[in-house]
Amino acid sequence: MNPSPNLFLVGPMGAGKTSIGRRLAQHFALPFVDLDMAIETATGASIALIFELEGEDGFRQRESAALRQFSASDGLVLAGGGGIVLREANRTCLAQRGFVVYLQADVGHQIERLRRDRQRPLLATPDRHQRLQAMASEREPLYRQVADLCIPSRRETLRKASARVAAQIEAVWQRPPVDAPS
Protein backbone atom coordinates (compact mmCIF):
# COMPACT_ATOMS: atom_id res chain seq x y z
CA MET A 1 0.00 0.00 0.00
CA ASN A 2 1.40 3.31 -0.99
CA PRO A 3 1.24 5.76 0.71
CA SER A 4 1.46 4.04 4.07
CA PRO A 5 2.72 5.06 7.50
CA ASN A 6 3.95 1.51 8.24
CA LEU A 7 6.76 -0.53 6.74
CA PHE A 8 6.28 -4.31 6.93
CA LEU A 9 9.05 -6.82 6.18
CA VAL A 10 8.19 -10.32 5.00
CA GLY A 11 10.31 -13.16 3.72
CA PRO A 12 11.73 -16.52 4.70
CA MET A 13 13.65 -17.22 7.87
CA GLY A 14 17.24 -16.11 7.51
CA ALA A 15 16.40 -13.31 5.04
CA GLY A 16 17.45 -10.62 7.53
CA LYS A 17 14.04 -9.23 8.47
CA THR A 18 15.01 -8.58 12.09
CA SER A 19 18.59 -7.39 11.52
CA ILE A 20 17.75 -5.17 8.57
CA GLY A 21 14.45 -4.14 10.16
CA ARG A 22 16.22 -2.68 13.19
CA ARG A 23 18.46 -0.61 10.96
CA LEU A 24 15.55 0.51 8.78
CA ALA A 25 13.70 1.64 11.90
CA GLN A 26 16.71 3.77 12.88
CA HIS A 27 17.05 5.09 9.34
CA PHE A 28 13.39 6.12 9.11
CA ALA A 29 13.19 7.18 12.80
CA LEU A 30 10.37 4.73 13.53
CA PRO A 31 9.87 2.18 16.30
CA PHE A 32 10.74 -1.43 15.44
CA VAL A 33 8.66 -4.49 16.21
CA ASP A 34 9.83 -8.06 15.65
CA LEU A 35 6.53 -9.94 15.74
CA ASP A 36 8.05 -13.20 17.02
CA MET A 37 9.83 -11.36 19.84
CA ALA A 38 6.62 -9.51 20.70
CA ILE A 39 4.79 -12.84 20.97
CA GLU A 40 7.51 -14.24 23.21
CA THR A 41 7.36 -11.16 25.43
CA ALA A 42 3.56 -11.24 25.66
CA THR A 43 3.39 -14.96 26.48
CA GLY A 44 6.58 -15.34 28.50
CA ALA A 45 7.35 -18.39 26.36
CA SER A 46 9.71 -19.04 23.46
CA ILE A 47 8.32 -19.68 19.99
CA ALA A 48 9.67 -23.23 20.27
CA LEU A 49 7.73 -23.80 23.50
CA ILE A 50 4.54 -22.35 21.99
CA PHE A 51 4.92 -24.75 19.05
CA GLU A 52 5.50 -27.63 21.46
CA LEU A 53 2.48 -26.84 23.66
CA GLU A 54 0.00 -25.43 21.14
CA GLY A 55 1.26 -26.68 17.79
CA GLU A 56 1.78 -24.58 14.72
CA ASP A 57 -1.92 -23.66 14.53
CA GLY A 58 -1.84 -22.27 18.08
CA PHE A 59 1.21 -20.22 17.23
CA ARG A 60 -0.38 -18.94 14.00
CA GLN A 61 -3.43 -17.77 15.98
CA ARG A 62 -1.18 -15.81 18.31
CA GLU A 63 0.76 -14.43 15.34
CA SER A 64 -2.44 -13.20 13.65
CA ALA A 65 -3.63 -11.51 16.84
CA ALA A 66 -0.27 -9.80 17.32
CA LEU A 67 -0.25 -8.63 13.70
CA ARG A 68 -3.73 -7.12 14.08
CA GLN A 69 -2.64 -5.37 17.28
CA PHE A 70 0.57 -3.84 15.96
CA SER A 71 -0.66 -3.04 12.45
CA ALA A 72 -3.41 -0.88 13.97
CA SER A 73 -0.64 1.61 14.82
CA ASP A 74 0.71 4.19 12.43
CA GLY A 75 4.41 4.72 11.96
CA LEU A 76 6.37 1.55 12.65
CA VAL A 77 8.69 -0.96 11.04
CA LEU A 78 7.45 -4.51 11.64
CA ALA A 79 9.29 -7.73 10.84
CA GLY A 80 6.89 -10.63 10.47
CA GLY A 81 7.82 -14.26 10.91
CA GLY A 82 8.47 -16.34 7.82
CA GLY A 83 5.00 -17.89 7.92
CA ILE A 84 3.04 -14.66 8.46
CA VAL A 85 1.75 -14.87 4.87
CA LEU A 86 0.19 -18.31 5.29
CA ARG A 87 -3.16 -16.96 6.50
CA GLU A 88 -5.25 -14.95 4.07
CA ALA A 89 -6.38 -12.58 6.83
CA ASN A 90 -2.72 -11.77 7.57
CA ARG A 91 -2.00 -11.07 3.92
CA THR A 92 -4.99 -8.74 3.79
CA CYS A 93 -3.87 -6.96 6.96
CA LEU A 94 -0.32 -6.55 5.66
CA ALA A 95 -1.50 -5.18 2.31
CA GLN A 96 -4.03 -2.77 3.84
CA ARG A 97 -1.95 -1.41 6.71
CA GLY A 98 1.57 -1.12 5.38
CA PHE A 99 4.09 -0.84 2.61
CA VAL A 100 5.27 -4.45 2.31
CA VAL A 101 8.88 -5.26 1.47
CA TYR A 102 9.71 -8.84 0.59
CA LEU A 103 13.31 -9.61 1.58
CA GLN A 104 14.19 -12.53 -0.63
CA ALA A 105 16.68 -15.25 0.25
CA ASP A 106 17.26 -18.44 -1.68
CA VAL A 107 17.58 -21.74 0.14
CA GLY A 108 21.37 -21.69 -0.16
CA HIS A 109 21.55 -18.33 1.63
CA GLN A 110 19.11 -19.57 4.27
CA ILE A 111 21.16 -22.71 4.96
CA GLU A 112 24.29 -20.59 5.30
CA ARG A 113 22.68 -18.00 7.61
CA LEU A 114 20.84 -20.54 9.77
CA ARG A 115 23.54 -23.19 10.06
CA ARG A 116 24.02 -22.68 13.82
CA ASP A 117 20.38 -21.87 14.65
CA ARG A 118 18.75 -24.61 16.76
CA GLN A 119 15.84 -22.50 18.09
CA ARG A 120 13.46 -22.62 15.12
CA PRO A 121 10.87 -25.38 15.48
CA LEU A 122 10.24 -25.72 11.75
CA LEU A 123 13.95 -26.49 11.23
CA ALA A 124 13.98 -29.34 13.76
CA THR A 125 14.38 -31.87 10.99
CA PRO A 126 17.23 -34.03 9.68
CA ASP A 127 17.02 -32.48 6.19
CA ARG A 128 16.91 -28.72 6.58
CA HIS A 129 17.47 -28.12 2.87
CA GLN A 130 14.40 -30.17 1.96
CA ARG A 131 12.29 -28.42 4.62
CA LEU A 132 13.39 -24.95 3.50
CA GLN A 133 12.75 -25.84 -0.14
CA ALA A 134 9.23 -27.07 0.68
CA MET A 135 8.49 -23.90 2.64
CA ALA A 136 9.84 -21.74 -0.19
CA SER A 137 7.62 -23.49 -2.72
CA GLU A 138 4.54 -22.84 -0.60
CA ARG A 139 5.36 -19.31 0.59
CA GLU A 140 7.14 -17.63 -2.34
CA PRO A 141 3.92 -16.89 -4.27
CA LEU A 142 2.32 -15.54 -1.09
CA TYR A 143 5.24 -13.21 -0.36
CA ARG A 144 5.02 -11.89 -3.91
CA GLN A 145 1.25 -11.48 -3.63
CA VAL A 146 1.54 -9.02 -0.71
CA ALA A 147 4.80 -7.32 -1.67
CA ASP A 148 4.96 -3.73 -2.79
CA LEU A 149 8.70 -4.17 -3.28
CA CYS A 150 10.85 -7.31 -3.69
CA ILE A 151 14.52 -7.07 -2.75
CA PRO A 152 16.86 -9.98 -3.44
CA SER A 153 19.54 -10.84 -0.91
CA ARG A 154 23.23 -10.59 -1.67
CA ARG A 155 26.31 -11.76 0.10
CA GLU A 156 27.26 -8.48 1.77
CA THR A 157 27.70 -7.04 5.23
CA LEU A 158 24.66 -6.10 7.28
CA ARG A 159 25.58 -2.43 6.96
CA LYS A 160 25.75 -2.60 3.16
CA ALA A 161 22.59 -4.67 2.91
CA SER A 162 20.68 -2.28 5.17
CA ALA A 163 21.84 0.77 3.21
CA ARG A 164 20.91 -0.88 -0.10
CA VAL A 165 17.47 -1.89 1.18
CA ALA A 166 16.85 1.58 2.68
CA ALA A 167 17.77 3.26 -0.61
CA GLN A 168 15.42 1.02 -2.59
CA ILE A 169 12.58 1.64 -0.14
CA GLU A 170 13.17 5.41 -0.16
CA ALA A 171 12.88 5.41 -3.96
CA VAL A 172 9.30 4.09 -3.87
CA TRP A 173 7.74 4.28 -0.39
CA GLN A 174 5.48 7.26 0.11
CA ARG A 175 4.97 8.10 3.78
CA PRO A 176 2.00 10.28 4.54
CA PRO A 177 2.89 13.69 5.94
CA VAL A 178 3.11 13.94 9.70
CA ASP A 179 0.42 16.16 11.17
CA ALA A 180 1.89 19.44 12.36
CA PRO A 181 1.27 20.26 16.00
CA SER A 182 -1.61 22.68 16.55
Tab-separated table of N, CA and C in Angstrom, residues 7-85:
chain	number	residue	atom	x	y	z
A	7	LEU	N	5.881	0.242	7.615
A	7	LEU	CA	6.758	-0.528	6.745
A	7	LEU	C	6.792	-1.948	7.297
A	8	PHE	N	6.337	-2.920	6.502
A	8	PHE	CA	6.282	-4.315	6.929
A	8	PHE	C	7.297	-5.125	6.125
A	9	LEU	N	8.071	-5.951	6.826
A	9	LEU	CA	9.052	-6.820	6.180
A	9	LEU	C	8.560	-8.257	6.234
A	10	VAL	N	8.543	-8.907	5.079
A	10	VAL	CA	8.194	-10.317	4.998
A	10	VAL	C	9.309	-11.037	4.264
A	11	GLY	N	9.316	-12.346	4.396
A	11	GLY	CA	10.314	-13.157	3.717
A	11	GLY	C	10.640	-14.374	4.547
A	12	PRO	N	11.421	-15.280	3.996
A	12	PRO	CA	11.727	-16.523	4.697
A	12	PRO	C	12.665	-16.304	5.881
A	13	MET	N	12.709	-17.295	6.754
A	13	MET	CA	13.654	-17.216	7.866
A	13	MET	C	15.062	-17.120	7.301
A	14	GLY	N	15.861	-16.299	7.958
A	14	GLY	CA	17.236	-16.110	7.508
A	14	GLY	C	17.395	-15.039	6.442
A	15	ALA	N	16.306	-14.346	6.079
A	15	ALA	CA	16.397	-13.309	5.044
A	15	ALA	C	16.939	-11.992	5.594
A	16	GLY	N	16.938	-11.844	6.923
A	16	GLY	CA	17.454	-10.617	7.529
A	16	GLY	C	16.377	-9.647	7.971
A	17	LYS	N	15.152	-10.120	8.108
A	17	LYS	CA	14.043	-9.225	8.466
A	17	LYS	C	14.296	-8.502	9.791
A	18	THR	N	14.774	-9.206	10.788
A	18	THR	CA	15.015	-8.584	12.094
A	18	THR	C	16.240	-7.683	12.056
A	19	SER	N	17.344	-8.174	11.548
A	19	SER	CA	18.587	-7.387	11.523
A	19	SER	C	18.444	-6.139	10.663
A	20	ILE	N	17.927	-6.313	9.472
A	20	ILE	CA	17.750	-5.173	8.572
A	20	ILE	C	16.620	-4.288	9.087
A	21	GLY	N	15.576	-4.903	9.625
A	21	GLY	CA	14.445	-4.144	10.156
A	21	GLY	C	14.856	-3.166	11.234
A	22	ARG	N	15.727	-3.585	12.133
A	22	ARG	CA	16.217	-2.684	13.192
A	22	ARG	C	16.915	-1.466	12.590
A	23	ARG	N	17.724	-1.713	11.587
A	23	ARG	CA	18.462	-0.610	10.956
A	23	ARG	C	17.530	0.294	10.150
A	24	LEU	N	16.525	-0.302	9.514
A	24	LEU	CA	15.552	0.514	8.783
A	24	LEU	C	14.776	1.402	9.748
A	25	ALA	N	14.424	0.854	10.902
A	25	ALA	CA	13.701	1.640	11.903
A	25	ALA	C	14.536	2.852	12.331
A	26	GLN	N	15.828	2.647	12.537
A	26	GLN	CA	16.709	3.768	12.876
A	26	GLN	C	16.772	4.769	11.729
A	27	HIS	N	16.934	4.247	10.524
A	27	HIS	CA	17.053	5.093	9.340
A	27	HIS	C	15.820	5.977	9.157
A	28	PHE	N	14.646	5.390	9.327
A	28	PHE	CA	13.395	6.121	9.114
A	28	PHE	C	12.846	6.750	10.399
A	29	ALA	N	13.588	6.623	11.500
A	29	ALA	CA	13.187	7.184	12.802
A	29	ALA	C	11.800	6.696	13.214
A	30	LEU	N	11.626	5.374	13.148
A	30	LEU	CA	10.366	4.733	13.531
A	30	LEU	C	10.654	3.638	14.551
A	31	PRO	N	9.671	3.315	15.393
A	31	PRO	CA	9.865	2.183	16.298
A	31	PRO	C	9.906	0.867	15.511
A	32	PHE	N	10.602	-0.113	16.070
A	32	PHE	CA	10.740	-1.425	15.436
A	32	PHE	C	10.037	-2.488	16.258
A	33	VAL	N	9.312	-3.363	15.571
A	33	VAL	CA	8.659	-4.495	16.212
A	33	VAL	C	9.035	-5.769	15.458
A	34	ASP	N	9.630	-6.705	16.172
A	34	ASP	CA	9.826	-8.057	15.648
A	34	ASP	C	8.649	-8.855	16.180
A	35	LEU	N	7.775	-9.316	15.305
A	35	LEU	CA	6.534	-9.937	15.741
A	35	LEU	C	6.776	-11.184	16.586
A	36	ASP	N	7.749	-12.009	16.221
A	36	ASP	CA	8.046	-13.203	17.023
A	36	ASP	C	8.502	-12.818	18.431
A	37	MET	N	9.364	-11.809	18.524
A	37	MET	CA	9.830	-11.364	19.844
A	37	MET	C	8.681	-10.780	20.658
A	38	ALA	N	7.778	-10.072	20.001
A	38	ALA	CA	6.616	-9.508	20.702
A	38	ALA	C	5.727	-10.618	21.250
A	39	ILE	N	5.576	-11.697	20.506
A	39	ILE	CA	4.785	-12.840	20.973
A	39	ILE	C	5.468	-13.490	22.166
A	40	GLU	N	6.777	-13.659	22.087
A	40	GLU	CA	7.515	-14.238	23.210
A	40	GLU	C	7.383	-13.374	24.461
A	41	THR	N	7.481	-12.071	24.295
A	41	THR	CA	7.356	-11.158	25.433
A	41	THR	C	5.957	-11.228	26.033
A	42	ALA	N	4.946	-11.230	25.184
A	42	ALA	CA	3.559	-11.245	25.662
A	42	ALA	C	3.200	-12.544	26.371
A	43	THR	N	3.748	-13.663	25.900
A	43	THR	CA	3.390	-14.962	26.475
A	43	THR	C	4.350	-15.410	27.571
A	44	GLY	N	5.568	-14.868	27.574
A	44	GLY	CA	6.577	-15.340	28.502
A	44	GLY	C	7.126	-16.699	28.108
A	45	ALA	N	6.899	-17.078	26.849
A	45	ALA	CA	7.352	-18.390	26.358
A	45	ALA	C	8.060	-18.211	25.016
A	46	SER	N	9.011	-19.086	24.743
A	46	SER	CA	9.707	-19.043	23.461
A	46	SER	C	8.774	-19.549	22.359
A	47	ILE	N	9.093	-19.181	21.131
A	47	ILE	CA	8.319	-19.675	19.992
A	47	ILE	C	8.373	-21.203	19.966
A	48	ALA	N	9.541	-21.769	20.259
A	48	ALA	CA	9.675	-23.233	20.267
A	48	ALA	C	8.727	-23.867	21.289
A	49	LEU	N	8.623	-23.266	22.483
A	49	LEU	CA	7.726	-23.804	23.504
A	49	LEU	C	6.260	-23.650	23.085
A	50	ILE	N	5.916	-22.529	22.482
A	50	ILE	CA	4.544	-22.345	21.986
A	50	ILE	C	4.217	-23.422	20.961
A	51	PHE	N	5.128	-23.686	20.048
A	51	PHE	CA	4.924	-24.750	19.054
A	51	PHE	C	4.737	-26.092	19.752
A	52	GLU	N	5.565	-26.352	20.743
A	52	GLU	CA	5.498	-27.632	21.464
A	52	GLU	C	4.160	-27.803	22.187
A	53	LEU	N	3.695	-26.744	22.857
A	53	LEU	CA	2.478	-26.845	23.658
A	53	LEU	C	1.194	-26.661	22.858
A	54	GLU	N	1.229	-25.773	21.859
A	54	GLU	CA	0.004	-25.428	21.137
A	54	GLU	C	0.005	-25.850	19.678
A	55	GLY	N	1.151	-26.320	19.190
A	55	GLY	CA	1.259	-26.684	17.786
A	55	GLY	C	1.394	-25.458	16.914
A	56	GLU	N	1.613	-25.705	15.642
A	56	GLU	CA	1.779	-24.583	14.715
A	56	GLU	C	0.501	-23.763	14.622
A	57	ASP	N	-0.666	-24.404	14.641
A	57	ASP	CA	-1.916	-23.657	14.534
A	57	ASP	C	-2.091	-22.698	15.711
A	58	GLY	N	-1.758	-23.148	16.916
A	58	GLY	CA	-1.842	-22.270	18.081
A	58	GLY	C	-0.927	-21.071	17.945
A	59	PHE	N	0.281	-21.324	17.453
A	59	PHE	CA	1.210	-20.217	17.231
A	59	PHE	C	0.661	-19.261	16.181
A	60	ARG	N	0.135	-19.793	15.078
A	60	ARG	CA	-0.381	-18.939	14.001
A	60	ARG	C	-1.540	-18.071	14.494
A	61	GLN	N	-2.359	-18.582	15.405
A	61	GLN	CA	-3.429	-17.765	15.976
A	61	GLN	C	-2.846	-16.592	16.756
A	62	ARG	N	-1.833	-16.873	17.550
A	62	ARG	CA	-1.176	-15.807	18.311
A	62	ARG	C	-0.516	-14.789	17.370
A	63	GLU	N	0.096	-15.285	16.318
A	63	GLU	CA	0.760	-14.432	15.344
A	63	GLU	C	-0.251	-13.491	14.670
A	64	SER	N	-1.401	-14.029	14.291
A	64	SER	CA	-2.436	-13.205	13.653
A	64	SER	C	-2.946	-12.123	14.605
A	65	ALA	N	-3.164	-12.484	15.851
A	65	ALA	CA	-3.635	-11.509	16.843
A	65	ALA	C	-2.595	-10.404	17.050
A	66	ALA	N	-1.330	-10.791	17.129
A	66	ALA	CA	-0.267	-9.799	17.318
A	66	ALA	C	-0.157	-8.883	16.094
A	67	LEU	N	-0.300	-9.442	14.911
A	67	LEU	CA	-0.248	-8.629	13.699
A	67	LEU	C	-1.391	-7.613	13.696
A	68	ARG	N	-2.596	-8.043	14.022
A	68	ARG	CA	-3.731	-7.117	14.082
A	68	ARG	C	-3.454	-5.993	15.088
A	69	GLN	N	-2.920	-6.361	16.234
A	69	GLN	CA	-2.638	-5.373	17.281
A	69	GLN	C	-1.630	-4.327	16.803
A	70	PHE	N	-0.487	-4.778	16.322
A	70	PHE	CA	0.570	-3.842	15.957
A	70	PHE	C	0.272	-3.083	14.667
A	71	SER	N	-0.391	-3.725	13.721
A	71	SER	CA	-0.660	-3.043	12.451
A	71	SER	C	-1.723	-1.956	12.598
A	72	ALA	N	-2.432	-1.950	13.709
A	72	ALA	CA	-3.406	-0.878	13.968
A	72	ALA	C	-2.706	0.447	14.255
A	73	SER	N	-1.427	0.395	14.568
A	73	SER	CA	-0.638	1.610	14.818
A	73	SER	C	-0.248	2.253	13.497
A	74	ASP	N	0.160	3.485	13.574
A	74	ASP	CA	0.707	4.190	12.426
A	74	ASP	C	2.136	4.575	12.739
A	75	GLY	N	3.030	4.275	11.805
A	75	GLY	CA	4.407	4.717	11.957
A	75	GLY	C	5.301	3.731	12.662
A	76	LEU	N	5.445	2.527	12.088
A	76	LEU	CA	6.375	1.554	12.653
A	76	LEU	C	6.963	0.685	11.563
A	77	VAL	N	8.076	0.066	11.889
A	77	VAL	CA	8.689	-0.957	11.044
A	77	VAL	C	8.431	-2.276	11.749
A	78	LEU	N	7.807	-3.217	11.050
A	78	LEU	CA	7.446	-4.505	11.636
A	78	LEU	C	8.041	-5.634	10.809
A	79	ALA	N	8.755	-6.539	11.480
A	79	ALA	CA	9.285	-7.732	10.841
A	79	ALA	C	8.391	-8.901	11.219
A	80	GLY	N	7.741	-9.472	10.233
A	80	GLY	CA	6.889	-10.632	10.472
A	80	GLY	C	7.710	-11.906	10.423
A	81	GLY	N	7.176	-12.954	11.015
A	81	GLY	CA	7.818	-14.256	10.911
A	81	GLY	C	7.694	-14.792	9.498
A	82	GLY	N	8.468	-15.793	9.171
A	82	GLY	CA	8.468	-16.344	7.819
A	82	GLY	C	7.121	-16.861	7.355
A	83	GLY	N	6.294	-17.327	8.289
A	83	GLY	CA	4.998	-17.885	7.923
A	83	GLY	C	3.837	-16.919	8.044
A	84	ILE	N	4.113	-15.649	8.269
A	84	ILE	CA	3.045	-14.659	8.462
A	84	ILE	C	2.094	-14.626	7.268
A	85	VAL	N	2.565	-14.958	6.093
A	85	VAL	CA	1.748	-14.867	4.875
A	85	VAL	C	0.848	-16.082	4.661
